[in-house]
JSON list of C-alpha atoms in Angstrom, two decimals:
[
{"chain": "A", "resi": 1, "resn": "UNK", "atom": "CA", "xyz": [0.00, 0.00, 0.00]},
{"chain": "A", "resi": 2, "resn": "UNK", "atom": "CA", "xyz": [1.59, 3.24, -1.09]},
{"chain": "A", "resi": 3, "resn": "UNK", "atom": "CA", "xyz": [0.43, 6.64, -0.04]},
{"chain": "A", "resi": 4, "resn": "UNK", "atom": "CA", "xyz": [0.96, 9.44, -2.45]},
{"chain": "A", "resi": 5, "resn": "UNK", "atom": "CA", "xyz": [1.48, 12.88, -1.02]},
{"chain": "A", "resi": 6, "resn": "UNK", "atom": "CA", "xyz": [1.04, 16.05, -2.97]},
{"chain": "A", "resi": 7, "resn": "UNK", "atom": "CA", "xyz": [2.27, 19.58, -2.26]},
{"chain": "A", "resi": 8, "resn": "UNK", "atom": "CA", "xyz": [-0.35, 22.23, -1.66]},
{"chain": "A", "resi": 9, "resn": "UNK", "atom": "CA", "xyz": [-0.14, 25.38, -3.70]},
{"chain": "A", "resi": 10, "resn": "UNK", "atom": "CA", "xyz": [0.25, 28.49, -1.55]},
{"chain": "A", "resi": 11, "resn": "UNK", "atom": "CA", "xyz": [-2.19, 30.30, -3.82]},
{"chain": "A", "resi": 12, "resn": "UNK", "atom": "CA", "xyz": [-4.98, 27.97, -2.66]},
{"chain": "A", "resi": 13, "resn": "UNK", "atom": "CA", "xyz": [-4.91, 29.35, 0.88]},
{"chain": "A", "resi": 14, "resn": "UNK", "atom": "CA", "xyz": [-7.44, 32.04, 1.81]},
{"chain": "A", "resi": 15, "resn": "UNK", "atom": "CA", "xyz": [-5.89, 35.50, 1.57]},
{"chain": "A", "resi": 16, "resn": "UNK", "atom": "CA", "xyz": [-5.50, 36.75, 5.13]},
{"chain": "A", "resi": 17, "resn": "UNK", "atom": "CA", "xyz": [-4.92, 40.31, 3.92]},
{"chain": "A", "resi": 18, "resn": "UNK", "atom": "CA", "xyz": [-8.48, 40.46, 2.62]},
{"chain": "A", "resi": 19, "resn": "UNK", "atom": "CA", "xyz": [-10.06, 39.85, 6.00]},
{"chain": "A", "resi": 20, "resn": "UNK", "atom": "CA", "xyz": [-12.26, 42.73, 7.05]},
{"chain": "A", "resi": 21, "resn": "UNK", "atom": "CA", "xyz": [-11.24, 43.30, 10.66]},
{"chain": "A", "resi": 22, "resn": "UNK", "atom": "CA", "xyz": [-13.49, 45.09, 13.17]},
{"chain": "A", "resi": 23, "resn": "UNK", "atom": "CA", "xyz": [-12.15, 47.46, 15.76]},
{"chain": "A", "resi": 24, "resn": "UNK", "atom": "CA", "xyz": [-12.80, 46.75, 19.40]},
{"chain": "A", "resi": 25, "resn": "UNK", "atom": "CA", "xyz": [-15.18, 49.09, 21.21]},
{"chain": "A", "resi": 26, "resn": "UNK", "atom": "CA", "xyz": [-13.86, 52.60, 21.82]},
{"chain": "A", "resi": 27, "resn": "UNK", "atom": "CA", "xyz": [-14.79, 52.41, 25.54]},
{"chain": "A", "resi": 28, "resn": "UNK", "atom": "CA", "xyz": [-11.96, 49.89, 25.95]},
{"chain": "A", "resi": 29, "resn": "UNK", "atom": "CA", "xyz": [-9.43, 52.72, 25.64]},
{"chain": "A", "resi": 30, "resn": "UNK", "atom": "CA", "xyz": [-10.82, 54.12, 28.90]},
{"chain": "A", "resi": 31, "resn": "UNK", "atom": "CA", "xyz": [-10.34, 50.72, 30.54]},
{"chain": "A", "resi": 32, "resn": "UNK", "atom": "CA", "xyz": [-6.71, 50.58, 29.36]},
{"chain": "A", "resi": 33, "resn": "UNK", "atom": "CA", "xyz": [-5.96, 54.11, 30.56]},
{"chain": "A", "resi": 34, "resn": "UNK", "atom": "CA", "xyz": [-7.65, 53.58, 33.94]},
{"chain": "A", "resi": 35, "resn": "UNK", "atom": "CA", "xyz": [-5.56, 50.42, 34.44]},
{"chain": "A", "resi": 36, "resn": "UNK", "atom": "CA", "xyz": [-2.35, 52.37, 33.70]},
{"chain": "A", "resi": 37, "resn": "UNK", "atom": "CA", "xyz": [-3.39, 55.15, 36.10]},
{"chain": "A", "resi": 38, "resn": "UNK", "atom": "CA", "xyz": [-4.15, 52.61, 38.84]},
{"chain": "A", "resi": 39, "resn": "UNK", "atom": "CA", "xyz": [-0.73, 50.98, 38.50]},
{"chain": "A", "resi": 40, "resn": "UNK", "atom": "CA", "xyz": [1.08, 54.29, 38.69]},
{"chain": "A", "resi": 41, "resn": "UNK", "atom": "CA", "xyz": [-1.23, 55.43, 41.49]},
{"chain": "A", "resi": 42, "resn": "UNK", "atom": "CA", "xyz": [0.32, 52.62, 43.53]},
{"chain": "A", "resi": 43, "resn": "UNK", "atom": "CA", "xyz": [3.91, 52.99, 42.26]},
{"chain": "A", "resi": 44, "resn": "UNK", "atom": "CA", "xyz": [4.28, 56.74, 42.91]},
{"chain": "A", "resi": 45, "resn": "UNK", "atom": "CA", "xyz": [3.22, 56.67, 46.60]},
{"chain": "A", "resi": 46, "resn": "UNK", "atom": "CA", "xyz": [5.38, 53.59, 47.26]},
{"chain": "A", "resi": 47, "resn": "UNK", "atom": "CA", "xyz": [8.39, 55.36, 45.75]},
{"chain": "A", "resi": 48, "resn": "UNK", "atom": "CA", "xyz": [7.60, 58.50, 47.75]},
{"chain": "A", "resi": 49, "resn": "UNK", "atom": "CA", "xyz": [7.31, 56.46, 50.97]},
{"chain": "A", "resi": 50, "resn": "UNK", "atom": "CA", "xyz": [10.61, 54.70, 50.30]},
{"chain": "A", "resi": 51, "resn": "UNK", "atom": "CA", "xyz": [12.29, 58.02, 49.50]},
{"chain": "A", "resi": 52, "resn": "UNK", "atom": "CA", "xyz": [10.97, 59.96, 52.52]},
{"chain": "A", "resi": 53, "resn": "UNK", "atom": "CA", "xyz": [11.68, 57.20, 55.04]},
{"chain": "A", "resi": 54, "resn": "UNK", "atom": "CA", "xyz": [15.24, 56.72, 53.83]},
{"chain": "A", "resi": 55, "resn": "UNK", "atom": "CA", "xyz": [14.82, 53.01, 53.17]},
{"chain": "A", "resi": 56, "resn": "UNK", "atom": "CA", "xyz": [17.23, 53.31, 50.27]},
{"chain": "A", "resi": 57, "resn": "UNK", "atom": "CA", "xyz": [19.69, 56.02, 49.34]},
{"chain": "A", "resi": 58, "resn": "UNK", "atom": "CA", "xyz": [17.37, 57.73, 46.86]},
{"chain": "A", "resi": 59, "resn": "UNK", "atom": "CA", "xyz": [17.39, 61.27, 48.26]},
{"chain": "A", "resi": 60, "resn": "UNK", "atom": "CA", "xyz": [20.27, 62.69, 46.24]},
{"chain": "A", "resi": 61, "resn": "UNK", "atom": "CA", "xyz": [18.92, 61.22, 42.98]},
{"chain": "A", "resi": 62, "resn": "UNK", "atom": "CA", "xyz": [15.22, 61.25, 43.83]},
{"chain": "A", "resi": 63, "resn": "UNK", "atom": "CA", "xyz": [14.29, 64.04, 41.39]},
{"chain": "A", "resi": 64, "resn": "UNK", "atom": "CA", "xyz": [15.76, 62.01, 38.53]},
{"chain": "A", "resi": 65, "resn": "UNK", "atom": "CA", "xyz": [13.96, 58.88, 39.67]},
{"chain": "A", "resi": 66, "resn": "UNK", "atom": "CA", "xyz": [10.63, 60.73, 39.83]},
{"chain": "A", "resi": 67, "resn": "UNK", "atom": "CA", "xyz": [11.28, 62.25, 36.42]},
{"chain": "A", "resi": 68, "resn": "UNK", "atom": "CA", "xyz": [12.17, 58.84, 34.93]},
{"chain": "A", "resi": 69, "resn": "UNK", "atom": "CA", "xyz": [9.04, 57.28, 36.42]},
{"chain": "A", "resi": 70, "resn": "UNK", "atom": "CA", "xyz": [6.92, 60.12, 35.04]},
{"chain": "A", "resi": 71, "resn": "UNK", "atom": "CA", "xyz": [8.47, 59.63, 31.57]},
{"chain": "A", "resi": 72, "resn": "UNK", "atom": "CA", "xyz": [7.75, 55.89, 31.78]},
{"chain": "A", "resi": 73, "resn": "UNK", "atom": "CA", "xyz": [4.16, 56.76, 32.72]},
{"chain": "A", "resi": 74, "resn": "UNK", "atom": "CA", "xyz": [3.80, 59.03, 29.65]},
{"chain": "A", "resi": 75, "resn": "UNK", "atom": "CA", "xyz": [5.41, 56.40, 27.39]},
{"chain": "A", "resi": 76, "resn": "UNK", "atom": "CA", "xyz": [3.09, 53.65, 28.64]},
{"chain": "A", "resi": 77, "resn": "UNK", "atom": "CA", "xyz": [0.05, 55.90, 28.15]},
{"chain": "A", "resi": 78, "resn": "UNK", "atom": "CA", "xyz": [1.19, 56.69, 24.60]},
{"chain": "A", "resi": 79, "resn": "UNK", "atom": "CA", "xyz": [1.85, 53.06, 23.70]},
{"chain": "A", "resi": 80, "resn": "UNK", "atom": "CA", "xyz": [-1.51, 51.95, 25.12]},
{"chain": "A", "resi": 81, "resn": "UNK", "atom": "CA", "xyz": [-3.31, 54.67, 23.15]},
{"chain": "A", "resi": 82, "resn": "UNK", "atom": "CA", "xyz": [-1.53, 53.86, 19.89]},
{"chain": "A", "resi": 83, "resn": "UNK", "atom": "CA", "xyz": [-1.85, 50.11, 20.50]},
{"chain": "A", "resi": 84, "resn": "UNK", "atom": "CA", "xyz": [-5.58, 50.46, 21.10]},
{"chain": "A", "resi": 85, "resn": "UNK", "atom": "CA", "xyz": [-6.08, 51.45, 17.47]},
{"chain": "A", "resi": 86, "resn": "UNK", "atom": "CA", "xyz": [-4.19, 48.34, 16.33]},
{"chain": "A", "resi": 87, "resn": "UNK", "atom": "CA", "xyz": [-6.46, 45.88, 18.17]},
{"chain": "A", "resi": 88, "resn": "UNK", "atom": "CA", "xyz": [-8.86, 44.32, 15.68]},
{"chain": "A", "resi": 89, "resn": "UNK", "atom": "CA", "xyz": [-10.74, 41.06, 15.28]},
{"chain": "A", "resi": 90, "resn": "UNK", "atom": "CA", "xyz": [-12.59, 39.09, 12.61]},
{"chain": "A", "resi": 91, "resn": "UNK", "atom": "CA", "xyz": [-15.07, 36.25, 12.85]},
{"chain": "A", "resi": 92, "resn": "UNK", "atom": "CA", "xyz": [-15.37, 34.25, 9.64]},
{"chain": "A", "resi": 93, "resn": "UNK", "atom": "CA", "xyz": [-17.19, 31.07, 8.66]},
{"chain": "A", "resi": 94, "resn": "UNK", "atom": "CA", "xyz": [-14.39, 28.74, 9.76]},
{"chain": "A", "resi": 95, "resn": "UNK", "atom": "CA", "xyz": [-12.10, 30.73, 12.03]},
{"chain": "A", "resi": 96, "resn": "UNK", "atom": "CA", "xyz": [-11.59, 33.66, 14.36]},
{"chain": "A", "resi": 97, "resn": "UNK", "atom": "CA", "xyz": [-8.67, 36.09, 13.99]},
{"chain": "A", "resi": 98, "resn": "UNK", "atom": "CA", "xyz": [-7.21, 38.78, 16.22]},
{"chain": "A", "resi": 99, "resn": "UNK", "atom": "CA", "xyz": [-4.42, 41.22, 15.54]},
{"chain": "A", "resi": 100, "resn": "UNK", "atom": "CA", "xyz": [-2.66, 43.70, 17.79]},
{"chain": "A", "resi": 101, "resn": "UNK", "atom": "CA", "xyz": [0.67, 45.27, 18.61]},
{"chain": "A", "resi": 102, "resn": "UNK", "atom": "CA", "xyz": [2.61, 48.46, 18.13]},
{"chain": "A", "resi": 103, "resn": "UNK", "atom": "CA", "xyz": [6.24, 47.38, 18.06]},
{"chain": "A", "resi": 104, "resn": "UNK", "atom": "CA", "xyz": [5.66, 43.64, 17.96]},
{"chain": "A", "resi": 105, "resn": "UNK", "atom": "CA", "xyz": [2.64, 42.97, 15.79]},
{"chain": "A", "resi": 106, "resn": "UNK", "atom": "CA", "xyz": [0.72, 39.77, 16.14]},
{"chain": "A", "resi": 107, "resn": "UNK", "atom": "CA", "xyz": [-1.98, 38.08, 14.06]},
{"chain": "A", "resi": 108, "resn": "UNK", "atom": "CA", "xyz": [-3.56, 34.99, 15.58]},
{"chain": "A", "resi": 109, "resn": "UNK", "atom": "CA", "xyz": [-6.08, 32.85, 13.73]},
{"chain": "A", "resi": 110, "resn": "UNK", "atom": "CA", "xyz": [-7.79, 29.88, 15.35]},
{"chain": "A", "resi": 111, "resn": "UNK", "atom": "CA", "xyz": [-9.88, 27.53, 13.19]},
{"chain": "A", "resi": 112, "resn": "UNK", "atom": "CA", "xyz": [-13.17, 26.49, 14.76]},
{"chain": "A", "resi": 113, "resn": "UNK", "atom": "CA", "xyz": [-12.32, 22.79, 14.47]},
{"chain": "A", "resi": 114, "resn": "UNK", "atom": "CA", "xyz": [-9.44, 23.29, 16.96]},
{"chain": "A", "resi": 115, "resn": "UNK", "atom": "CA", "xyz": [-11.49, 25.13, 19.60]},
{"chain": "A", "resi": 116, "resn": "UNK", "atom": "CA", "xyz": [-12.25, 23.22, 22.80]},
{"chain": "A", "resi": 117, "resn": "UNK", "atom": "CA", "xyz": [-14.18, 25.89, 24.65]},
{"chain": "A", "resi": 118, "resn": "UNK", "atom": "CA", "xyz": [-14.85, 29.62, 24.90]},
{"chain": "A", "resi": 119, "resn": "UNK", "atom": "CA", "xyz": [-15.15, 31.87, 27.94]},
{"chain": "A", "resi": 120, "resn": "UNK", "atom": "CA", "xyz": [-16.41, 35.38, 28.52]},
{"chain": "A", "resi": 121, "resn": "UNK", "atom": "CA", "xyz": [-14.65, 37.32, 31.27]},
{"chain": "A", "resi": 122, "resn": "UNK", "atom": "CA", "xyz": [-15.30, 40.72, 32.80]},
{"chain": "A", "resi": 123, "resn": "UNK", "atom": "CA", "xyz": [-13.04, 42.60, 35.15]},
{"chain": "A", "resi": 124, "resn": "UNK", "atom": "CA", "xyz": [-14.51, 45.24, 37.44]},
{"chain": "A", "resi": 125, "resn": "UNK", "atom": "CA", "xyz": [-13.51, 48.17, 35.26]},
{"chain": "A", "resi": 126, "resn": "UNK", "atom": "CA", "xyz": [-14.64, 46.47, 32.04]},
{"chain": "A", "resi": 127, "resn": "UNK", "atom": "CA", "xyz": [-17.94, 45.52, 33.70]},
{"chain": "A", "resi": 128, "resn": "UNK", "atom": "CA", "xyz": [-18.51, 49.19, 34.62]},
{"chain": "A", "resi": 129, "resn": "UNK", "atom": "CA", "xyz": [-18.19, 50.11, 30.93]},
{"chain": "A", "resi": 130, "resn": "UNK", "atom": "CA", "xyz": [-20.31, 47.15, 29.74]},
{"chain": "A", "resi": 131, "resn": "UNK", "atom": "CA", "xyz": [-17.34, 45.41, 28.12]},
{"chain": "A", "resi": 132, "resn": "UNK", "atom": "CA", "xyz": [-16.09, 41.84, 28.17]},
{"chain": "A", "resi": 133, "resn": "UNK", "atom": "CA", "xyz": [-13.23, 39.65, 26.95]},
{"chain": "A", "resi": 134, "resn": "UNK", "atom": "CA", "xyz": [-13.73, 36.56, 24.83]},
{"chain": "A", "resi": 135, "resn": "UNK", "atom": "CA", "xyz": [-11.14, 33.82, 25.43]},
{"chain": "A", "resi": 136, "resn": "UNK", "atom": "CA", "xyz": [-10.76, 30.95, 22.98]},
{"chain": "A", "resi": 137, "resn": "UNK", "atom": "CA", "xyz": [-9.06, 27.74, 24.14]},
{"chain": "A", "resi": 138, "resn": "UNK", "atom": "CA", "xyz": [-7.71, 24.96, 21.94]},
{"chain": "A", "resi": 139, "resn": "UNK", "atom": "CA", "xyz": [-6.67, 21.41, 22.79]},
{"chain": "A", "resi": 140, "resn": "UNK", "atom": "CA", "xyz": [-3.44, 20.72, 24.65]},
{"chain": "A", "resi": 141, "resn": "UNK", "atom": "CA", "xyz": [-2.91, 24.08, 26.28]},
{"chain": "A", "resi": 142, "resn": "UNK", "atom": "CA", "xyz": [-4.06, 25.37, 29.64]},
{"chain": "A", "resi": 143, "resn": "UNK", "atom": "CA", "xyz": [-3.98, 29.06, 28.69]},
{"chain": "A", "resi": 144, "resn": "UNK", "atom": "CA", "xyz": [-6.16, 30.89, 26.23]},
{"chain": "A", "resi": 145, "resn": "UNK", "atom": "CA", "xyz": [-4.92, 30.75, 22.66]},
{"chain": "A", "resi": 146, "resn": "UNK", "atom": "CA", "xyz": [-6.75, 33.85, 21.59]},
{"chain": "A", "resi": 147, "resn": "UNK", "atom": "CA", "xyz": [-8.25, 36.60, 23.70]},
{"chain": "A", "resi": 148, "resn": "UNK", "atom": "CA", "xyz": [-10.28, 39.49, 22.36]},
{"chain": "A", "resi": 149, "resn": "UNK", "atom": "CA", "xyz": [-10.67, 42.19, 25.00]},
{"chain": "A", "resi": 150, "resn": "UNK", "atom": "CA", "xyz": [-12.86, 45.24, 24.64]},
{"chain": "A", "resi": 151, "resn": "UNK", "atom": "CA", "xyz": [-16.02, 43.72, 23.19]},
{"chain": "A", "resi": 152, "resn": "UNK", "atom": "CA", "xyz": [-19.47, 44.85, 24.23]},
{"chain": "A", "resi": 153, "resn": "UNK", "atom": "CA", "xyz": [-20.83, 42.14, 26.51]},
{"chain": "A", "resi": 154, "resn": "UNK", "atom": "CA", "xyz": [-23.72, 41.47, 24.12]},
{"chain": "A", "resi": 155, "resn": "UNK", "atom": "CA", "xyz": [-21.34, 41.14, 21.17]},
{"chain": "A", "resi": 156, "resn": "UNK", "atom": "CA", "xyz": [-19.10, 38.75, 23.13]},
{"chain": "A", "resi": 157, "resn": "UNK", "atom": "CA", "xyz": [-22.12, 36.59, 23.96]},
{"chain": "A", "resi": 158, "resn": "UNK", "atom": "CA", "xyz": [-23.26, 36.56, 20.31]},
{"chain": "A", "resi": 159, "resn": "UNK", "atom": "CA", "xyz": [-19.78, 35.63, 19.10]},
{"chain": "A", "resi": 160, "resn": "UNK", "atom": "CA", "xyz": [-19.53, 32.89, 21.72]},
{"chain": "A", "resi": 161, "resn": "UNK", "atom": "CA", "xyz": [-22.91, 31.49, 20.65]},
{"chain": "A", "resi": 162, "resn": "UNK", "atom": "CA", "xyz": [-21.95, 31.64, 16.96]},
{"chain": "A", "resi": 163, "resn": "UNK", "atom": "CA", "xyz": [-18.65, 29.83, 17.55]},
{"chain": "A", "resi": 164, "resn": "UNK", "atom": "CA", "xyz": [-20.28, 27.29, 19.88]},
{"chain": "A", "resi": 165, "resn": "UNK", "atom": "CA", "xyz": [-22.85, 26.45, 17.21]},
{"chain": "A", "resi": 166, "resn": "UNK", "atom": "CA", "xyz": [-20.06, 26.03, 14.66]},
{"chain": "A", "resi": 167, "resn": "UNK", "atom": "CA", "xyz": [-17.96, 23.72, 16.82]},
{"chain": "A", "resi": 168, "resn": "UNK", "atom": "CA", "xyz": [-20.94, 21.68, 18.07]},
{"chain": "A", "resi": 169, "resn": "UNK", "atom": "CA", "xyz": [-22.12, 21.09, 14.53]}
]
């Protein structure tokens, strides 16, 4: 018994550049910015406490440390704002795709036949804005393989139902 294998022409693959991606909801930018503010709202007072109580020798260089931390804060805000515009997703007949990234761009596509289960998550800030994250899990991995954050909760539920119907047959 001989098996004959044949090469697949690259031109027979669906053209990924023709996918019409949708942007995530604009309220998600507020969630991202609030998260950054909360992190720095903790970091600045801790640094101030450490500096004022002399726990480390920061006093002679403290102005430069505060300035550096402030510049990091501005850079993170800028990257989050620019990166927000790069977050897009697409749901097609046989797969789900998500792309993001400013410096390191990523495009992840998961075919429905590889999906094991789907979850919808909401953090407290996202819940306040009526947003949710859709996590897609495939076989053999304990973490999510694809996560789309910043969807309206209703949209996330519709997408989950659509994908569930596709994978259940």
